[in-house]
Amino acid sequence: KILLIKSHKWGDAYLLPGGHVELEETILEAAEREGEEETGLKLKPLYCINVGELINDPEFHRKAHLIYFHILCEALTDTVQLDDRELKDFIWIEPENALKLKNLRAQKTIENYIQGVKIDIGSKIFKK
């Protein structure tokens, strides 16, 4: 099963947990940290399954240029505890059933997951 959440920032849509990347943090590290902060789950990031961008999406709560990397993570724990700031609801659902949801914001990512897509993002940090 996959975890889908609902966020105050996106109205009533189902989407994936996520957030921003901190300075000197890889995309995989950000996925682990943000996922844990928002859901309470301990996560093991595996690989990227989708990349894209949204520019001033009317469904988002404000104008913004968002660039996203959807990272497949293995949940090492199973108790979801929403952060109560950004997330308002969640469901665990079979990927094929998730594609049937009318208010889904992650269709391409779920299709990529089902098809086994893996995208190399090659994160590197160069310290001075």
PDB file of N, CA, C and O in Angstrom, residues 17-46 71-74 76 81 83 85-87:
ATOM      1  N   PRO A  17       3.214  13.123   0.905  1.00  0.00           N
ATOM      2  CA  PRO A  17       3.898  13.996   1.868  1.00  0.00           C
ATOM      3  C   PRO A  17       5.156  14.579   1.228  1.00  0.00           C
ATOM      4  O   PRO A  17       5.777  13.956   0.370  1.00  0.00           O
ATOM      5  N   GLY A  18       5.528  15.776   1.643  1.00  0.00           N
ATOM      6  CA  GLY A  18       6.737  16.371   1.082  1.00  0.00           C
ATOM      7  C   GLY A  18       7.017  17.742   1.646  1.00  0.00           C
ATOM      8  O   GLY A  18       6.305  18.228   2.518  1.00  0.00           O
ATOM      9  N   GLY A  19       8.056  18.360   1.134  1.00  0.00           N
ATOM     10  CA  GLY A  19       8.435  19.679   1.601  1.00  0.00           C
ATOM     11  C   GLY A  19       9.692  20.148   0.914  1.00  0.00           C
ATOM     12  O   GLY A  19      10.060  19.638  -0.137  1.00  0.00           O
ATOM     13  N   HIS A  20      10.364  21.085   1.528  1.00  0.00           N
ATOM     14  CA  HIS A  20      11.533  21.714   0.914  1.00  0.00           C
ATOM     15  C   HIS A  20      12.832  21.018   1.312  1.00  0.00           C
ATOM     16  O   HIS A  20      12.881  20.288   2.292  1.00  0.00           O
ATOM     17  N   VAL A  21      13.862  21.297   0.537  1.00  0.00           N
ATOM     18  CA  VAL A  21      15.201  20.774   0.800  1.00  0.00           C
ATOM     19  C   VAL A  21      15.983  21.838   1.554  1.00  0.00           C
ATOM     20  O   VAL A  21      15.997  23.006   1.165  1.00  0.00           O
ATOM     21  N   GLU A  22      16.610  21.440   2.650  1.00  0.00           N
ATOM     22  CA  GLU A  22      17.448  22.350   3.437  1.00  0.00           C
ATOM     23  C   GLU A  22      18.825  22.489   2.795  1.00  0.00           C
ATOM     24  O   GLU A  22      19.262  21.624   2.031  1.00  0.00           O
ATOM     25  N   LEU A  23      19.534  23.565   3.124  1.00  0.00           N
ATOM     26  CA  LEU A  23      20.899  23.786   2.649  1.00  0.00           C
ATOM     27  C   LEU A  23      21.781  22.605   3.043  1.00  0.00           C
ATOM     28  O   LEU A  23      21.747  22.147   4.192  1.00  0.00           O
ATOM     29  N   GLU A  24      22.558  22.093   2.101  1.00  0.00           N
ATOM     30  CA  GLU A  24      23.481  20.967   2.283  1.00  0.00           C
ATOM     31  C   GLU A  24      22.781  19.658   2.616  1.00  0.00           C
ATOM     32  O   GLU A  24      23.366  18.757   3.211  1.00  0.00           O
ATOM     33  N   GLU A  25      21.531  19.535   2.215  1.00  0.00           N
ATOM     34  CA  GLU A  25      20.761  18.311   2.412  1.00  0.00           C
ATOM     35  C   GLU A  25      20.483  17.722   1.027  1.00  0.00           C
ATOM     36  O   GLU A  25      20.101  18.442   0.112  1.00  0.00           O
ATOM     37  N   THR A  26      20.689  16.426   0.866  1.00  0.00           N
ATOM     38  CA  THR A  26      20.361  15.797  -0.412  1.00  0.00           C
ATOM     39  C   THR A  26      18.848  15.644  -0.529  1.00  0.00           C
ATOM     40  O   THR A  26      18.116  15.741   0.462  1.00  0.00           O
ATOM     41  N   ILE A  27      18.400  15.381  -1.739  1.00  0.00           N
ATOM     42  CA  ILE A  27      16.972  15.178  -1.977  1.00  0.00           C
ATOM     43  C   ILE A  27      16.471  13.961  -1.205  1.00  0.00           C
ATOM     44  O   ILE A  27      15.387  13.988  -0.628  1.00  0.00           O
ATOM     45  N   LEU A  28      17.276  12.903  -1.147  1.00  0.00           N
ATOM     46  CA  LEU A  28      16.869  11.705  -0.389  1.00  0.00           C
ATOM     47  C   LEU A  28      16.787  12.014   1.104  1.00  0.00           C
ATOM     48  O   LEU A  28      15.867  11.559   1.790  1.00  0.00           O
ATOM     49  N   GLU A  29      17.741  12.780   1.623  1.00  0.00           N
ATOM     50  CA  GLU A  29      17.699  13.164   3.038  1.00  0.00           C
ATOM     51  C   GLU A  29      16.470  14.028   3.320  1.00  0.00           C
ATOM     52  O   GLU A  29      15.817  13.865   4.351  1.00  0.00           O
ATOM     53  N   ALA A  30      16.157  14.927   2.404  1.00  0.00           N
ATOM     54  CA  ALA A  30      14.979  15.785   2.580  1.00  0.00           C
ATOM     55  C   ALA A  30      13.700  14.957   2.590  1.00  0.00           C
ATOM     56  O   ALA A  30      12.795  15.212   3.388  1.00  0.00           O
ATOM     57  N   ALA A  31      13.620  13.966   1.715  1.00  0.00           N
ATOM     58  CA  ALA A  31      12.428  13.103   1.671  1.00  0.00           C
ATOM     59  C   ALA A  31      12.245  12.374   3.005  1.00  0.00           C
ATOM     60  O   ALA A  31      11.137  12.302   3.539  1.00  0.00           O
ATOM     61  N   GLU A  32      13.331  11.871   3.546  1.00  0.00           N
ATOM     62  CA  GLU A  32      13.278  11.165   4.829  1.00  0.00           C
ATOM     63  C   GLU A  32      12.839  12.111   5.954  1.00  0.00           C
ATOM     64  O   GLU A  32      11.936  11.810   6.727  1.00  0.00           O
ATOM     65  N   ARG A  33      13.489  13.290   6.026  1.00  0.00           N
ATOM     66  CA  ARG A  33      13.188  14.243   7.090  1.00  0.00           C
ATOM     67  C   ARG A  33      11.764  14.788   6.978  1.00  0.00           C
ATOM     68  O   ARG A  33      11.008  14.774   7.948  1.00  0.00           O
ATOM     69  N   GLU A  34      11.394  15.271   5.796  1.00  0.00           N
ATOM     70  CA  GLU A  34      10.059  15.844   5.611  1.00  0.00           C
ATOM     71  C   GLU A  34       8.972  14.799   5.843  1.00  0.00           C
ATOM     72  O   GLU A  34       7.953  15.081   6.467  1.00  0.00           O
ATOM     73  N   GLY A  35       9.187  13.595   5.316  1.00  0.00           N
ATOM     74  CA  GLY A  35       8.207  12.528   5.521  1.00  0.00           C
ATOM     75  C   GLY A  35       7.998  12.224   6.989  1.00  0.00           C
ATOM     76  O   GLY A  35       6.868  12.063   7.461  1.00  0.00           O
ATOM     77  N   GLU A  36       9.096  12.167   7.743  1.00  0.00           N
ATOM     78  CA  GLU A  36       8.988  11.898   9.176  1.00  0.00           C
ATOM     79  C   GLU A  36       8.328  13.066   9.910  1.00  0.00           C
ATOM     80  O   GLU A  36       7.472  12.860  10.774  1.00  0.00           O
ATOM     81  N   GLU A  37       8.720  14.310   9.565  1.00  0.00           N
ATOM     82  CA  GLU A  37       8.123  15.476  10.221  1.00  0.00           C
ATOM     83  C   GLU A  37       6.614  15.531  10.012  1.00  0.00           C
ATOM     84  O   GLU A  37       5.868  15.850  10.923  1.00  0.00           O
ATOM     85  N   GLU A  38       6.165  15.227   8.808  1.00  0.00           N
ATOM     86  CA  GLU A  38       4.749  15.369   8.489  1.00  0.00           C
ATOM     87  C   GLU A  38       3.907  14.183   8.921  1.00  0.00           C
ATOM     88  O   GLU A  38       2.724  14.343   9.224  1.00  0.00           O
ATOM     89  N   THR A  39       4.479  12.977   8.933  1.00  0.00           N
ATOM     90  CA  THR A  39       3.669  11.779   9.189  1.00  0.00           C
ATOM     91  C   THR A  39       4.045  11.016  10.455  1.00  0.00           C
ATOM     92  O   THR A  39       3.294  10.151  10.883  1.00  0.00           O
ATOM     93  N   GLY A  40       5.209  11.303  11.029  1.00  0.00           N
ATOM     94  CA  GLY A  40       5.665  10.550  12.198  1.00  0.00           C
ATOM     95  C   GLY A  40       6.282   9.204  11.854  1.00  0.00           C
ATOM     96  O   GLY A  40       6.754   8.496  12.737  1.00  0.00           O
ATOM     97  N   LEU A  41       6.289   8.826  10.583  1.00  0.00           N
ATOM     98  CA  LEU A  41       6.851   7.543  10.174  1.00  0.00           C
ATOM     99  C   LEU A  41       8.367   7.608  10.076  1.00  0.00           C
ATOM    100  O   LEU A  41       8.926   8.606   9.632  1.00  0.00           O
ATOM    101  N   LYS A  42       9.034   6.545  10.481  1.00  0.00           N
ATOM    102  CA  LYS A  42      10.459   6.386  10.203  1.00  0.00           C
ATOM    103  C   LYS A  42      10.548   5.844   8.782  1.00  0.00           C
ATOM    104  O   LYS A  42       9.889   4.854   8.442  1.00  0.00           O
ATOM    105  N   LEU A  43      11.349   6.502   7.947  1.00  0.00           N
ATOM    106  CA  LEU A  43      11.395   6.159   6.535  1.00  0.00           C
ATOM    107  C   LEU A  43      12.802   5.834   6.070  1.00  0.00           C
ATOM    108  O   LEU A  43      13.783   6.368   6.590  1.00  0.00           O
ATOM    109  N   LYS A  44      12.872   4.980   5.068  1.00  0.00           N
ATOM    110  CA  LYS A  44      14.126   4.684   4.380  1.00  0.00           C
ATOM    111  C   LYS A  44      13.936   5.085   2.919  1.00  0.00           C
ATOM    112  O   LYS A  44      13.196   4.422   2.179  1.00  0.00           O
ATOM    113  N   PRO A  45      14.563   6.189   2.480  1.00  0.00           N
ATOM    114  CA  PRO A  45      14.420   6.598   1.085  1.00  0.00           C
ATOM    115  C   PRO A  45      15.132   5.613   0.157  1.00  0.00           C
ATOM    116  O   PRO A  45      16.249   5.186   0.445  1.00  0.00           O
ATOM    117  N   LEU A  46      14.466   5.261  -0.946  1.00  0.00           N
ATOM    118  CA  LEU A  46      15.029   4.276  -1.866  1.00  0.00           C
ATOM    119  C   LEU A  46      15.526   4.908  -3.166  1.00  0.00           C
ATOM    120  O   LEU A  46      16.702   4.819  -3.482  1.00  0.00           O
ATOM    121  N   ILE A  71      10.159  10.738  -4.171  1.00  0.00           N
ATOM    122  CA  ILE A  71      11.073   9.695  -3.731  1.00  0.00           C
ATOM    123  C   ILE A  71      10.276   8.542  -3.121  1.00  0.00           C
ATOM    124  O   ILE A  71       9.451   8.758  -2.231  1.00  0.00           O
ATOM    125  N   LEU A  72      10.526   7.341  -3.611  1.00  0.00           N
ATOM    126  CA  LEU A  72       9.916   6.163  -3.012  1.00  0.00           C
ATOM    127  C   LEU A  72      10.644   5.871  -1.707  1.00  0.00           C
ATOM    128  O   LEU A  72      11.879   5.788  -1.681  1.00  0.00           O
ATOM    129  N   CYS A  73       9.883   5.759  -0.633  1.00  0.00           N
ATOM    130  CA  CYS A  73      10.451   5.446   0.680  1.00  0.00           C
ATOM    131  C   CYS A  73       9.790   4.195   1.233  1.00  0.00           C
ATOM    132  O   CYS A  73       8.591   3.980   1.042  1.00  0.00           O
ATOM    133  N   GLU A  74      10.570   3.413   1.937  1.00  0.00           N
ATOM    134  CA  GLU A  74      10.043   2.277   2.674  1.00  0.00           C
ATOM    135  C   GLU A  74       9.702   2.766   4.070  1.00  0.00           C
ATOM    136  O   GLU A  74      10.525   3.408   4.731  1.00  0.00           O
ATOM    137  N   LEU A  76       9.461   2.213   7.800  1.00  0.00           N
ATOM    138  CA  LEU A  76      10.052   1.299   8.785  1.00  0.00           C
ATOM    139  C   LEU A  76       9.172   1.167  10.017  1.00  0.00           C
ATOM    140  O   LEU A  76       9.388   0.277  10.835  1.00  0.00           O
ATOM    141  N   GLN A  81       1.243   9.690  12.478  1.00  0.00           N
ATOM    142  CA  GLN A  81       0.852  10.776  13.380  1.00  0.00           C
ATOM    143  C   GLN A  81       1.017  12.071  12.608  1.00  0.00           C
ATOM    144  O   GLN A  81       2.139  12.549  12.431  1.00  0.00           O
ATOM    145  N   ASP A  83       1.182  15.910  11.477  1.00  0.00           N
ATOM    146  CA  ASP A  83       1.802  17.039  12.174  1.00  0.00           C
ATOM    147  C   ASP A  83       0.789  18.071  12.670  1.00  0.00           C
ATOM    148  O   ASP A  83       1.130  18.955  13.439  1.00  0.00           O
ATOM    149  N   ARG A  85      -0.270  20.635  11.489  1.00  0.00           N
ATOM    150  CA  ARG A  85      -0.051  21.982  10.967  1.00  0.00           C
ATOM    151  C   ARG A  85      -0.386  22.010   9.482  1.00  0.00           C
ATOM    152  O   ARG A  85      -1.136  22.855   9.042  1.00  0.00           O
ATOM    153  N   GLU A  86       0.194  21.079   8.747  1.00  0.00           N
ATOM    154  CA  GLU A  86       0.023  21.067   7.299  1.00  0.00           C
ATOM    155  C   GLU A  86      -0.914  19.970   6.813  1.00  0.00           C
ATOM    156  O   GLU A  86      -1.564  20.129   5.794  1.00  0.00           O
ATOM    157  N   LEU A  87      -0.969  18.863   7.510  1.00  0.00           N
ATOM    158  CA  LEU A  87      -1.746  17.724   7.044  1.00  0.00           C
ATOM    159  C   LEU A  87      -3.015  17.533   7.856  1.00  0.00           C
ATOM    160  O   LEU A  87      -3.015  17.696   9.071  1.00  0.00           O
TER     161      LEU A  87
END
